[in-house]
XYZ file of C-alpha atoms in Angstrom:
756
model
C -29.360 7.301 20.126
C -27.234 4.666 21.857
C -28.249 4.073 25.447
C -24.608 4.259 26.535
C -24.377 7.790 25.127
C -27.446 9.121 26.932
C -26.510 11.924 29.337
C -29.951 12.792 30.727
C -31.844 11.223 33.602
C -34.557 8.555 33.473
C -37.021 8.286 36.336
C -40.237 6.371 36.764
C -42.224 9.055 34.928
C -41.496 12.159 32.867
C -41.810 14.628 35.727
C -38.753 13.158 37.444
C -36.810 12.543 34.203
C -34.538 14.798 32.143
C -34.364 14.496 28.338
C -31.096 14.818 26.457
C -30.164 15.154 22.808
C -26.715 14.775 21.295
C -25.416 17.805 19.457
C -26.143 17.565 15.720
C -23.018 16.922 13.689
C -21.847 20.049 11.890
C -18.667 20.694 9.965
C -16.411 23.368 11.350
C -17.288 26.934 10.403
C -15.856 27.868 7.036
C -15.068 24.307 6.005
C -14.615 24.337 2.208
C -16.406 22.159 -0.307
C -14.381 19.559 -2.201
C -14.862 18.689 -5.876
C -12.762 15.929 -7.447
C -13.024 15.671 -11.241
C -11.390 12.406 -12.284
C -10.964 12.231 -16.056
C -10.428 8.953 -17.892
C -7.554 8.096 -20.252
C -6.524 11.739 -20.625
C -2.793 11.854 -21.235
C -0.299 14.286 -19.753
C -0.341 16.548 -22.818
C -4.013 16.532 -23.814
C -5.373 19.423 -21.721
C -4.841 22.908 -23.089
C -3.107 24.050 -19.914
C -0.655 21.146 -20.251
C 0.411 21.925 -23.822
C -2.421 20.824 -26.093
C -4.293 22.988 -28.564
C -7.523 21.139 -27.761
C -9.928 23.689 -26.303
C -10.322 23.194 -22.551
C -11.212 26.703 -21.330
C -12.707 25.524 -18.026
C -9.678 23.464 -17.064
C -7.395 26.270 -18.273
C -9.322 28.740 -16.110
C -9.011 26.507 -13.055
C -5.279 26.169 -13.718
C -4.873 29.921 -14.109
C -6.705 30.460 -10.824
C -4.893 27.597 -9.101
C -1.861 25.391 -9.596
C -0.638 22.860 -12.146
C 1.263 19.892 -10.769
C 3.539 18.662 -13.530
C 5.116 15.819 -11.540
C 1.866 14.085 -10.582
C 1.640 10.308 -10.923
C -0.932 7.519 -10.928
C -0.900 3.721 -11.107
C -1.194 3.494 -14.935
C -4.697 1.987 -14.843
C -8.258 2.862 -13.953
C -9.616 1.014 -10.902
C -6.252 1.055 -9.097
C -5.889 4.842 -9.398
C -9.470 5.430 -8.264
C -8.847 3.284 -5.200
C -5.755 5.365 -4.398
C -7.633 8.653 -4.761
C -10.550 7.643 -2.542
C -8.596 5.819 0.181
C -5.165 7.470 0.367
C -3.529 4.046 0.223
C -1.594 2.176 -2.447
C -3.691 0.139 -4.822
C -2.228 -3.227 -3.809
C -2.668 -2.330 -0.132
C -6.427 -2.186 -0.682
C -6.705 -5.207 -2.993
C -6.904 -3.256 -6.254
C -3.631 -4.285 -7.883
C -5.525 -4.713 -11.134
C -8.893 -3.790 -12.529
C -11.929 -5.366 -10.894
C -12.557 -7.790 -13.761
C -9.113 -9.396 -13.382
C -9.122 -10.028 -9.650
C -7.197 -12.984 -8.291
C -7.323 -14.859 -5.023
C -4.520 -12.907 -3.337
C -4.852 -9.957 -0.940
C -3.310 -7.378 -3.263
C -5.515 -8.376 -6.205
C -8.895 -9.353 -4.764
C -10.788 -6.232 -5.968
C -12.420 -6.271 -2.527
C -11.364 -3.036 -0.848
C -11.399 -3.820 2.875
C -13.348 -1.888 5.491
C -10.001 -1.102 7.091
C -9.341 1.235 4.152
C -12.007 3.886 4.659
C -13.144 5.914 1.676
C -13.089 9.727 1.833
C -16.874 9.964 2.316
C -16.689 7.472 5.181
C -14.313 9.926 6.847
C -16.081 13.155 5.912
C -19.776 12.433 6.439
C -19.257 11.911 10.204
C -17.572 15.342 10.133
C -20.704 16.995 8.779
C -20.134 16.751 5.033
C -22.579 15.712 2.336
C -20.982 13.243 -0.090
C -21.991 12.299 -3.627
C -20.460 10.176 -6.369
C -21.384 10.932 -9.971
C -20.170 9.065 -13.058
C -17.807 6.120 -13.392
C -17.362 3.931 -10.314
C -15.472 0.745 -11.281
C -14.589 -0.206 -7.713
C -17.167 -2.942 -7.093
C -16.254 -6.544 -7.962
C -17.831 -7.489 -11.272
C -19.906 -10.299 -9.764
C -21.461 -7.819 -7.295
C -22.768 -5.295 -9.834
C -26.122 -6.998 -10.430
C -29.425 -6.522 -8.629
C -29.199 -9.877 -6.842
C -25.866 -8.921 -5.264
C -25.180 -7.358 -1.876
C -24.715 -3.583 -1.913
C -21.937 -3.294 0.662
C -19.342 -2.469 -2.020
C -21.603 -0.181 -4.044
C -20.993 3.572 -3.626
C -23.692 3.966 -0.969
C -22.103 1.091 0.922
C -18.794 2.983 1.061
C -19.980 6.253 2.506
C -21.477 8.161 -0.400
C -25.019 9.338 0.270
C -26.090 9.594 -3.364
C -24.821 7.962 -6.548
C -25.659 8.391 -10.219
C -23.447 6.826 -12.842
C -22.175 3.502 -14.168
C -20.227 0.580 -12.769
C -17.962 -0.668 -15.554
C -14.795 0.614 -17.123
C -16.742 2.337 -19.877
C -20.248 2.904 -21.149
C -22.023 4.244 -24.214
C -22.221 8.020 -23.978
C -25.600 8.263 -25.731
C -27.108 5.100 -24.222
C -25.396 4.406 -20.894
C -26.000 1.542 -18.494
C -27.027 3.767 -15.574
C -27.255 3.133 -11.848
C -29.076 5.494 -9.485
C -28.212 4.894 -5.842
C -28.816 1.129 -5.461
C -30.744 0.274 -8.637
C -30.465 0.430 -12.428
C -32.390 3.075 -14.358
C -32.983 3.966 -17.995
C -31.306 7.089 -19.348
C -33.640 10.092 -19.169
C -33.322 10.800 -22.895
C -32.236 9.532 -26.298
C -29.546 10.567 -28.741
C -32.205 11.880 -31.114
C -33.432 14.179 -28.351
C -29.948 15.526 -27.657
C -29.130 13.302 -24.685
C -25.486 12.837 -23.685
C -24.192 11.191 -20.525
C -21.694 13.881 -19.535
C -24.408 16.532 -19.710
C -26.619 14.284 -17.592
C -23.855 13.903 -14.995
C -23.386 17.668 -14.838
C -27.153 18.124 -14.501
C -27.204 15.681 -11.609
C -24.255 17.360 -9.887
C -25.877 20.780 -10.137
C -29.196 19.344 -8.963
C -27.662 17.801 -5.856
C -25.766 20.959 -4.946
C -29.026 22.882 -5.319
C -30.944 20.300 -3.275
C -28.468 20.763 -0.439
C -28.581 24.551 -0.542
C -32.388 24.579 -0.570
C -32.256 23.138 2.943
C -28.836 23.941 4.405
C -27.019 27.055 3.153
C -23.676 26.252 4.764
C -23.175 22.474 4.893
C -20.036 21.599 2.908
C -20.028 18.776 0.392
C -17.741 16.311 -1.323
C -18.561 15.835 -5.012
C -16.653 13.007 -6.692
C -17.310 13.508 -10.405
C -15.856 10.859 -12.711
C -17.135 11.252 -16.271
C -16.487 8.496 -18.787
C -14.502 10.999 -20.799
C -12.185 10.558 -22.453
C -12.292 6.782 -22.468
C -13.519 5.209 -25.659
C -16.044 5.267 -27.146
C -15.128 8.852 -28.011
C -18.652 10.136 -28.496
C -19.783 13.754 -28.362
C -22.511 15.959 -29.843
C -21.738 16.435 -33.549
C -21.081 20.178 -33.271
C -18.196 19.594 -30.866
C -16.548 17.107 -33.216
C -17.130 19.222 -36.309
C -15.340 22.131 -34.637
C -12.117 20.141 -35.067
C -12.573 19.254 -38.716
C -9.125 19.404 -40.319
C -7.361 20.467 -37.108
C -5.159 17.361 -36.945
C -4.507 16.816 -40.634
C -0.817 17.623 -40.121
C -0.459 14.431 -38.080
C 0.900 13.139 -34.816
C 4.585 13.828 -35.453
C 4.058 17.526 -36.038
C 1.555 17.700 -33.170
C 4.150 16.293 -30.750
C 6.655 18.943 -31.771
C 4.078 21.685 -31.302
C 3.050 20.370 -27.909
C 6.521 20.164 -26.418
C 7.263 23.687 -27.638
C 4.178 24.956 -25.802
C 5.046 22.879 -22.733
C 8.497 24.412 -22.520
C 7.188 27.924 -23.093
C 4.622 27.499 -20.300
C 7.055 25.865 -17.877
C 5.166 22.560 -17.920
C 8.421 20.717 -18.616
C 11.962 22.023 -18.121
C 13.640 23.654 -21.083
C 16.183 20.822 -21.227
C 13.492 18.142 -21.738
C 14.111 15.935 -24.766
C 11.144 14.692 -26.780
C 11.186 10.896 -26.571
C 11.555 9.082 -29.866
C 8.454 7.875 -31.637
C 8.443 4.078 -31.132
C 9.463 2.021 -34.136
C 6.080 0.265 -34.172
C 4.300 3.606 -34.730
C 4.605 4.730 -38.361
C 5.634 8.223 -39.350
C 2.601 10.275 -40.304
C 4.115 11.138 -43.676
C 4.491 7.446 -44.494
C 0.721 6.849 -44.308
C -1.442 6.947 -47.409
C -4.069 9.642 -47.840
C -6.991 7.435 -46.781
C -5.299 6.407 -43.546
C -4.396 10.007 -42.709
C -7.971 11.152 -43.310
C -9.417 8.385 -41.124
C -6.863 8.704 -38.333
C -7.375 12.450 -38.165
C -11.122 11.923 -37.821
C -10.591 9.534 -34.919
C -8.692 12.151 -32.935
C -11.181 14.856 -33.907
C -13.801 12.804 -32.081
C -11.547 12.548 -29.031
C -10.909 16.281 -29.057
C -14.625 17.004 -29.392
C -15.353 14.743 -26.439
C -12.728 16.445 -24.289
C -13.971 19.932 -25.133
C -17.554 18.848 -24.501
C -16.540 17.443 -21.097
C -14.741 20.672 -20.272
C -17.936 22.569 -21.082
C -20.019 20.412 -18.727
C -17.536 20.831 -15.878
C -17.733 24.535 -16.729
C -21.444 24.492 -15.970
C -20.698 23.166 -12.471
C -17.999 25.811 -11.990
C -20.470 28.501 -13.105
C -23.108 27.179 -10.705
C -20.694 27.320 -7.778
C -19.726 30.838 -8.790
C -23.382 31.909 -8.881
C -23.778 30.525 -5.367
C -20.697 32.434 -4.235
C -18.920 29.194 -3.310
C -16.305 28.684 -6.008
C -13.515 30.523 -4.201
C -13.914 28.329 -1.133
C -14.187 25.033 -2.967
C -11.115 22.819 -3.204
C -11.416 21.827 -6.868
C -9.122 19.086 -8.162
C -8.889 17.891 -11.780
C -6.806 14.861 -12.696
C -6.658 11.825 -14.970
C -6.440 8.173 -13.939
C -3.641 7.066 -16.282
C -1.808 7.944 -19.454
C -3.383 8.080 -22.889
C -4.859 4.813 -24.143
C -3.366 2.578 -26.811
C -6.351 0.214 -27.070
C -7.242 1.597 -30.487
C -4.319 -0.384 -31.887
C -2.173 0.627 -34.854
C -5.125 1.537 -37.117
C -7.724 2.838 -34.682
C -11.117 1.269 -34.168
C -14.666 1.852 -35.363
C -15.838 -0.659 -32.725
C -13.462 -1.648 -29.914
C -15.227 -4.929 -29.180
C -14.196 -6.313 -32.571
C -10.566 -6.946 -31.814
C -11.448 -8.982 -28.741
C -13.824 -11.125 -30.819
C -11.021 -11.457 -33.384
C -13.022 -9.520 -35.965
C -10.952 -7.437 -38.335
C -10.633 -3.676 -37.974
C -9.378 -2.112 -41.181
C -9.048 1.294 -42.748
C -10.928 0.018 -45.788
C -13.943 -1.032 -43.727
C -13.943 2.093 -41.526
C -13.588 4.723 -44.279
C -17.151 4.408 -45.619
C -18.362 4.944 -42.046
C -16.097 7.894 -41.302
C -19.052 10.188 -40.645
C -20.353 7.800 -37.974
C -17.212 8.253 -35.876
C -18.158 9.909 -32.600
C -21.835 9.010 -32.982
C -24.067 6.374 -31.391
C -23.343 3.639 -33.947
C -19.576 3.640 -33.404
C -17.383 2.559 -30.512
C -14.410 4.471 -31.844
C -10.870 4.832 -30.560
C -7.858 6.548 -32.106
C -4.702 4.718 -33.314
C -1.701 4.610 -31.044
C 0.214 7.272 -32.927
C -2.114 9.728 -31.207
C -1.507 7.893 -27.924
C 2.196 8.693 -28.122
C 1.363 12.301 -28.955
C -1.111 12.552 -26.085
C 1.625 11.577 -23.620
C 4.193 14.084 -24.945
C 7.048 14.219 -24.077
C 7.000 10.833 -22.343
C 7.572 7.237 -23.399
C 4.947 4.513 -23.701
C 1.377 4.631 -22.409
C -1.459 3.444 -20.150
C -0.965 0.054 -18.394
C 2.825 0.528 -18.278
C 5.132 2.000 -15.668
C 7.189 4.304 -17.874
C 6.177 7.948 -17.546
C 3.721 7.750 -20.433
C 1.609 5.386 -18.329
C 1.921 7.001 -14.895
C 2.510 10.746 -15.422
C -0.762 12.671 -15.554
C -2.131 16.203 -15.312
C -3.274 17.550 -11.938
C -4.911 20.916 -11.295
C -5.643 22.261 -7.811
C -7.935 25.320 -7.624
C -8.752 26.941 -4.277
C -8.595 30.765 -4.376
C -9.171 31.116 -0.634
C -6.309 28.751 0.119
C -3.726 29.388 -2.610
C -1.852 32.641 -2.320
C -0.289 33.046 -5.761
C -2.490 31.399 -8.414
C -1.348 30.401 -11.854
C 1.845 28.693 -10.762
C 3.468 25.408 -11.694
C 4.611 22.906 -9.090
C 7.299 20.317 -9.813
C 7.295 18.411 -6.519
C 6.586 14.704 -6.887
C 2.946 13.900 -6.040
C 1.121 10.561 -6.274
C -2.570 9.683 -6.376
C -2.352 8.375 -2.791
C -1.479 11.930 -1.673
C -4.825 13.467 -2.628
C -6.885 12.134 0.295
C -4.294 13.121 2.944
C -4.053 16.579 1.387
C -7.833 17.016 1.399
C -8.031 15.969 5.041
C -5.165 18.329 5.889
C -6.924 21.223 4.174
C -10.200 20.434 5.955
C -8.540 20.049 9.332
C -9.811 16.480 9.683
C -7.683 13.867 11.407
C -7.741 10.412 9.787
C -9.867 8.283 12.106
C -8.328 5.260 13.770
C -11.666 3.426 13.646
C -14.608 3.651 11.226
C -17.835 1.852 12.158
C -15.944 -0.333 14.582
C -13.196 -1.323 12.115
C -9.601 -0.362 12.873
C -8.119 1.583 9.966
C -4.960 0.975 7.981
C -2.685 4.012 8.147
C -2.790 6.387 5.208
C 0.148 5.750 2.889
C 0.040 9.065 1.065
C 1.407 12.385 2.305
C -0.175 15.836 2.285
C 1.350 18.240 -0.231
C -0.481 21.293 1.129
C 2.894 22.880 1.890
C 3.345 23.413 -1.854
C 0.179 25.514 -2.188
C 1.957 28.707 -1.158
C 5.591 27.761 -1.616
C 6.798 26.683 -5.060
C 10.124 25.719 -3.481
C 8.665 23.657 -0.637
C 10.641 20.460 -0.042
C 9.344 17.354 -1.744
C 7.479 15.327 0.880
C 6.756 12.172 -1.143
C 10.230 10.892 -1.932
C 9.759 7.175 -2.563
C 7.100 5.295 -4.551
C 6.891 1.844 -6.084
C 4.884 0.966 -9.230
C 3.593 -2.350 -10.594
C 1.095 -3.153 -13.313
C 0.772 -6.570 -15.009
C 4.366 -7.342 -14.084
C 5.892 -4.085 -15.313
C 7.623 -2.394 -12.387
C 9.251 0.872 -11.357
C 10.771 2.525 -8.300
C 10.936 6.279 -7.768
C 13.345 7.699 -5.220
C 14.491 11.320 -4.776
C 14.264 12.189 -8.463
C 15.625 8.883 -9.747
C 13.547 6.162 -11.351
C 14.310 2.521 -12.008
C 11.839 1.001 -14.461
C 11.303 -2.375 -16.085
C 8.895 -3.156 -18.924
C 7.519 -6.678 -19.152
C 5.384 -8.080 -21.925
C 2.471 -10.318 -21.003
C 3.289 -13.990 -20.411
C 7.076 -13.831 -20.392
C 9.383 -16.561 -19.070
C 8.671 -16.876 -15.313
C 12.405 -17.131 -14.692
C 12.754 -13.567 -15.915
C 11.394 -12.006 -12.735
C 14.907 -12.013 -11.318
C 16.808 -11.361 -14.556
C 14.640 -8.885 -16.499
C 16.562 -5.827 -17.636
C 15.909 -2.646 -15.673
C 16.481 0.901 -16.882
C 17.596 3.850 -14.750
C 16.825 7.531 -15.231
C 17.656 10.777 -13.496
C 14.244 12.384 -13.969
C 15.375 15.861 -12.916
C 17.866 15.921 -15.759
C 15.866 13.620 -18.055
C 12.109 13.765 -17.312
C 11.195 11.947 -20.545
C 13.359 8.865 -19.834
C 15.589 9.118 -22.902
C 19.017 8.537 -21.316
C 19.292 5.152 -19.631
C 21.990 5.315 -16.922
C 21.766 1.667 -15.851
C 25.254 0.872 -17.117
C 26.791 3.983 -15.535
C 25.081 3.594 -12.133
C 24.874 -0.156 -11.434
C 25.108 0.204 -7.649
C 22.328 2.781 -7.500
C 20.159 0.626 -9.756
C 20.772 -2.504 -7.685
C 19.844 -0.658 -4.499
C 16.632 0.673 -6.045
C 15.638 -2.772 -7.306
C 16.186 -4.177 -3.838
C 14.016 -1.406 -2.370
C 11.339 -2.239 -4.923
C 11.206 -5.804 -3.576
C 10.996 -4.434 -0.044
C 8.076 -2.201 -1.016
C 6.438 -5.106 -2.822
C 6.501 -7.136 0.401
C 5.192 -4.209 2.415
C 2.280 -3.277 0.149
C 0.930 -6.703 -0.936
C 2.303 -6.576 -4.486
C 3.332 -10.226 -4.440
C 2.905 -12.644 -6.090
C 3.895 -11.022 -9.353
C 1.748 -12.163 -12.254
C 2.192 -11.068 -15.855
C -0.653 -13.209 -17.136
C -3.399 -10.884 -18.369
C -5.975 -13.437 -17.295
C -4.716 -16.181 -15.041
C -6.298 -19.505 -14.233
C -7.063 -18.033 -10.840
C -9.420 -15.534 -12.450
C -11.330 -18.243 -14.257
C -11.761 -20.131 -10.996
C -12.987 -17.062 -9.149
C -16.300 -17.922 -7.451
C -19.295 -16.020 -8.743
C -21.635 -16.862 -5.882
C -24.207 -18.118 -8.397
C -25.310 -21.759 -8.691
C -24.367 -23.645 -11.873
C -27.274 -24.233 -14.215
C -28.120 -25.076 -17.796
C -31.493 -23.272 -17.890
C -31.980 -19.557 -17.327
C -35.431 -18.020 -16.940
C -36.119 -14.359 -17.675
C -39.358 -12.468 -17.179
C -40.510 -9.100 -18.516
C -40.528 -5.985 -16.385
C -37.068 -6.460 -14.864
C -33.921 -4.400 -15.249
C -31.363 -5.473 -17.875
C -29.140 -8.320 -16.668
C -25.409 -7.489 -16.966
C -23.515 -9.677 -19.403
C -21.209 -10.881 -16.626
C -24.091 -12.715 -14.904
C -26.442 -13.325 -17.836
C -26.597 -16.674 -19.609
C -23.483 -17.223 -21.696
C -24.614 -18.220 -25.192
C -21.429 -17.092 -26.925
C -20.072 -19.711 -29.344
C -22.147 -22.354 -27.590
C -25.170 -24.466 -28.520
C -28.283 -22.982 -26.973
C -32.032 -22.552 -27.333
C -34.070 -19.411 -26.565
C -37.795 -20.078 -26.016
C -40.454 -17.431 -25.443
C -43.733 -18.522 -23.831
C -46.304 -16.116 -25.247
C -50.033 -15.449 -25.195
C -50.908 -14.608 -28.805
C -53.790 -12.112 -28.889
C -56.571 -11.699 -31.424
C -55.170 -9.601 -34.242
C -51.534 -10.616 -33.610
C -48.646 -9.080 -31.739
C -45.228 -7.621 -32.326
C -42.169 -6.548 -30.408
C -38.991 -7.890 -28.866
C -39.175 -11.147 -26.953
C -35.577 -11.061 -25.720
C -32.404 -9.206 -26.652
C -28.852 -8.699 -25.497
C -26.309 -6.039 -26.401
C -26.824 -3.206 -28.870
C -26.111 -2.055 -32.401
C -22.431 -2.536 -31.518
C -22.953 -6.270 -31.037
C -25.520 -8.689 -29.631
C -28.640 -10.671 -30.570
C -32.380 -10.148 -30.673
C -35.484 -12.327 -31.077
C -38.561 -10.399 -32.202
C -41.779 -10.383 -34.223
C -42.442 -7.658 -36.760
C -44.895 -7.540 -39.664
C -46.087 -11.081 -38.864
C -42.592 -12.543 -39.105
C -40.556 -14.177 -36.355
C -36.951 -13.011 -36.683
C -33.678 -13.676 -34.927
C -30.538 -11.639 -35.653
C -27.018 -12.282 -34.391
C -25.093 -8.997 -34.697
C -21.374 -9.774 -34.866
C -19.737 -6.704 -33.322
C -21.499 -4.368 -35.739
C -19.509 -5.989 -38.532
C -22.151 -8.238 -40.079
C -25.424 -9.965 -39.246
C -26.636 -13.555 -39.254
C -30.366 -13.381 -39.783
C -33.146 -15.962 -39.899
C -36.797 -15.010 -40.401
C -40.095 -16.662 -41.282
C -43.772 -15.641 -41.338
C -46.011 -16.760 -38.476
C -49.793 -17.182 -38.519
C -50.930 -18.153 -35.043
C -54.315 -18.710 -33.480
C -55.058 -16.769 -30.295
C -53.734 -18.508 -27.210
C -50.544 -19.893 -25.792
C -47.564 -20.629 -28.039
C -43.805 -21.034 -27.910
C -41.576 -19.026 -30.238
C -37.981 -20.188 -30.274
C -34.573 -20.003 -31.887
C -31.872 -22.662 -31.609
C -28.155 -22.439 -32.326
C -26.547 -25.818 -32.995
C -22.789 -25.456 -32.868
C -21.165 -27.559 -35.572
C -17.546 -26.555 -35.084
C -15.619 -23.722 -33.460
C -17.527 -20.448 -33.997
C -19.774 -22.063 -36.632
C -23.213 -23.601 -36.576
C -26.836 -23.405 -37.659
C -29.606 -21.099 -36.452
C -33.136 -22.543 -36.545
C -36.461 -20.874 -35.780
C -39.362 -22.893 -34.423
C -42.984 -22.339 -33.415
C -44.624 -24.727 -30.959
C -41.719 -27.121 -31.435
C -41.883 -27.255 -35.250
C -38.912 -25.867 -37.208
C -39.866 -23.152 -39.706
C -36.566 -21.674 -41.007
C -32.804 -21.998 -40.636
C -29.543 -20.381 -41.728
C -25.830 -21.040 -41.387
C -23.590 -19.010 -39.069
C -19.950 -18.730 -40.066
C -18.765 -16.839 -36.967
C -20.634 -16.665 -33.662
C -19.483 -14.074 -31.130
C -16.888 -15.763 -28.876
C -15.849 -13.235 -26.205
C -18.135 -10.255 -25.635
C -21.309 -8.864 -27.127
C -20.702 -5.467 -25.585
C -18.041 -3.500 -23.749
C -20.381 -0.675 -22.749
C -22.686 -2.434 -20.309
C -25.782 -3.214 -22.394
C -27.351 -6.255 -20.741
C -29.988 -8.887 -21.475
C -33.628 -7.767 -21.560
C -36.915 -9.635 -21.731
C -40.002 -8.252 -23.470
C -38.173 -5.269 -24.970
C -34.829 -4.111 -26.307
C -32.507 -1.717 -24.535
C -32.426 1.933 -25.523
C -29.782 1.295 -28.218
C -31.388 -1.436 -30.296
C -29.480 -4.423 -31.665
C -30.791 -4.009 -35.238
C -32.248 -1.307 -37.454
C -35.534 -3.184 -37.980
C -37.169 -1.302 -35.117
C -36.663 1.481 -32.638
C -36.115 0.549 -28.999
C -37.678 -0.428 -26.756
C -40.112 -2.040 -29.275
C -41.903 -3.687 -26.359
C -43.816 -6.925 -26.898
C -47.529 -6.178 -27.350
C -48.875 -9.646 -26.591
C -48.728 -11.707 -23.439
C -45.324 -12.942 -22.351
C -44.922 -15.198 -19.343
C -41.191 -15.892 -19.612
C -38.214 -16.563 -21.825
C -36.143 -19.666 -21.137
C -32.576 -20.044 -22.373
C -31.117 -23.555 -22.357
C -27.387 -23.997 -22.891
C -25.393 -27.133 -23.699
C -21.895 -28.032 -22.603
C -19.306 -25.875 -20.951
C -19.255 -22.161 -21.778
C -16.685 -21.156 -24.346
C -13.717 -19.492 -22.697
C -10.806 -17.729 -24.365
C -8.582 -16.541 -21.491
C -6.486 -14.185 -23.574
C -9.507 -12.743 -25.328
C -11.370 -12.236 -22.053
C -8.359 -10.482 -20.576
C -7.943 -8.212 -23.570
C -11.627 -7.311 -23.475
C -11.449 -6.488 -19.778
C -8.305 -4.404 -20.092
C -9.633 -2.586 -23.164
C -12.663 -1.422 -21.229
C -10.653 0.308 -18.489
């Protein structure tokens, strides 16, 4: 205890002294639990209770026992929305104007959420709550997500007491890059054994609830559960995907019509809502050939299977709370972080990393692998025709400020606090309103100071008044939007919106065309009133600039990856030699040696035993893309896996005497993306092969790092099964690189945005 707080008496000895203990912190009697389920890339229309025919019985049950908010909005992108949810402030106000990977050196875009913006657990744990984060985090600057980095912006550094999940925008669902509290861990199972990340996250959530109840039967908790679903890769157990075989063969145009009919019948959208036109760059389903229709349907079957599987895992948590008798007094919120994703492109993707390495993605190449879609060897994503359908009835999609990017589903379930369950609420609500509403429900005042740091005021507003009154006045009446230069302003049912392509003429910031919509009459933004209401539009644009000044939105920047990003300090010293030793955790690609499209040499210093050895000396990435240096069947082999598209392989037999040796591979870059791979033993070359395309941008989007002495759980090649650990002695692996690292700003930006 602090000496200044002591209220007893201290004499010269115990007999003339009086002990004192502060009262243990306890939440108020009857304080409810809070569960936040934050889905990923789930569009407005993709839950069953919001008009889809995808099976989501758990979410439908929560909606039937709670409320559906059909005018709920987010920021249009991942990290920014998560920052809003956990802080109750606008994303630019807390430095999260973009995703963490694209931070810039300005306050609104630093990706460094300040201590003055306390997270929900930092508010609730001093009030007697337990607080856990499970699943996707994506709120720690990229350069701080390695084991040499400080932990102050990791989940446990921002108030959560336990964390189990992953840091990046996405991860492999069968072989995730997992973090437990403050360290990396291997997944507890393999695909072959039935392992899946979402099931693991549900297991962990149930375990932690049980751990708490074993000791304290009444302490309330905050569970922040953010599964990777339904971000690509859309991966689920095969039975869940097979359940949708043939379900979407009628195509995205017909599916949109079916969805809006269900939405109107259920009161999700007003009867007068007009279905927005399919964009001209999205083909009509009937104009596709049979092969394309078969492939595109399979892509969305995988998505649907993943969503239903996620619903089932959340259902296990709901069932556990019901068994404990706590479901009715748990504030249970389900939402998505942005609109449906268009990163699959016009034809979908068997491996999302390919497009960012400028490797073709075609129907012809994907069709023979159609049965791999949804499994561990694919990083699949549906084509953007399904994106438009997933955002029915709205226009456009994730990353943009039209309703298709920012309108999302929200369910609030709290039987002990909602009088008439099953209703629909149309009041405008934004992601920044969730934290103030939770605090209002819990009877907790936002603190003015947390750990000695004065707090920024909350910028959201509680919407608890709508729980019992469907006609309660709208309390959030004004909200700005900005994402990559696209802008919007909402005010009392009206919305001014401007779409901006990347890298437009800088002079256009003042002259770009704005659109204007009366959302109460036209929720799907189909009737632009800019010409009829020029004064209203001008006033709303002016208010947007005022809000931009107030909330740190400036300077506007439509560059997907600016020069400022490339100059962002990493905190690591420059070097041309990297040394890796066995027994350490995988090194994230963001801080590992950059050998992409660059001359380099990888040298393993081994102790060759009597009778020989085998195993992986070093590897990076996975079957979806990477490289590996290994010995198998008395042959030294190096394989460069180009985004799962093709391999560059060099191999030669080795016959070594017991003792110390060096086993190496060298890539000599001859011209852009091309060069020669050469194997050597003890400095003597033994084999070589040409490389016609070396990976330029990313080996992996799902977090598989660099390992020494073994491969990660999802091996780079089919020659062996991971970890295929090295059986001889291995002191170290040195990687020497020549020249400046290859940088493609646009490609890096696309890769970062695709992984959100």
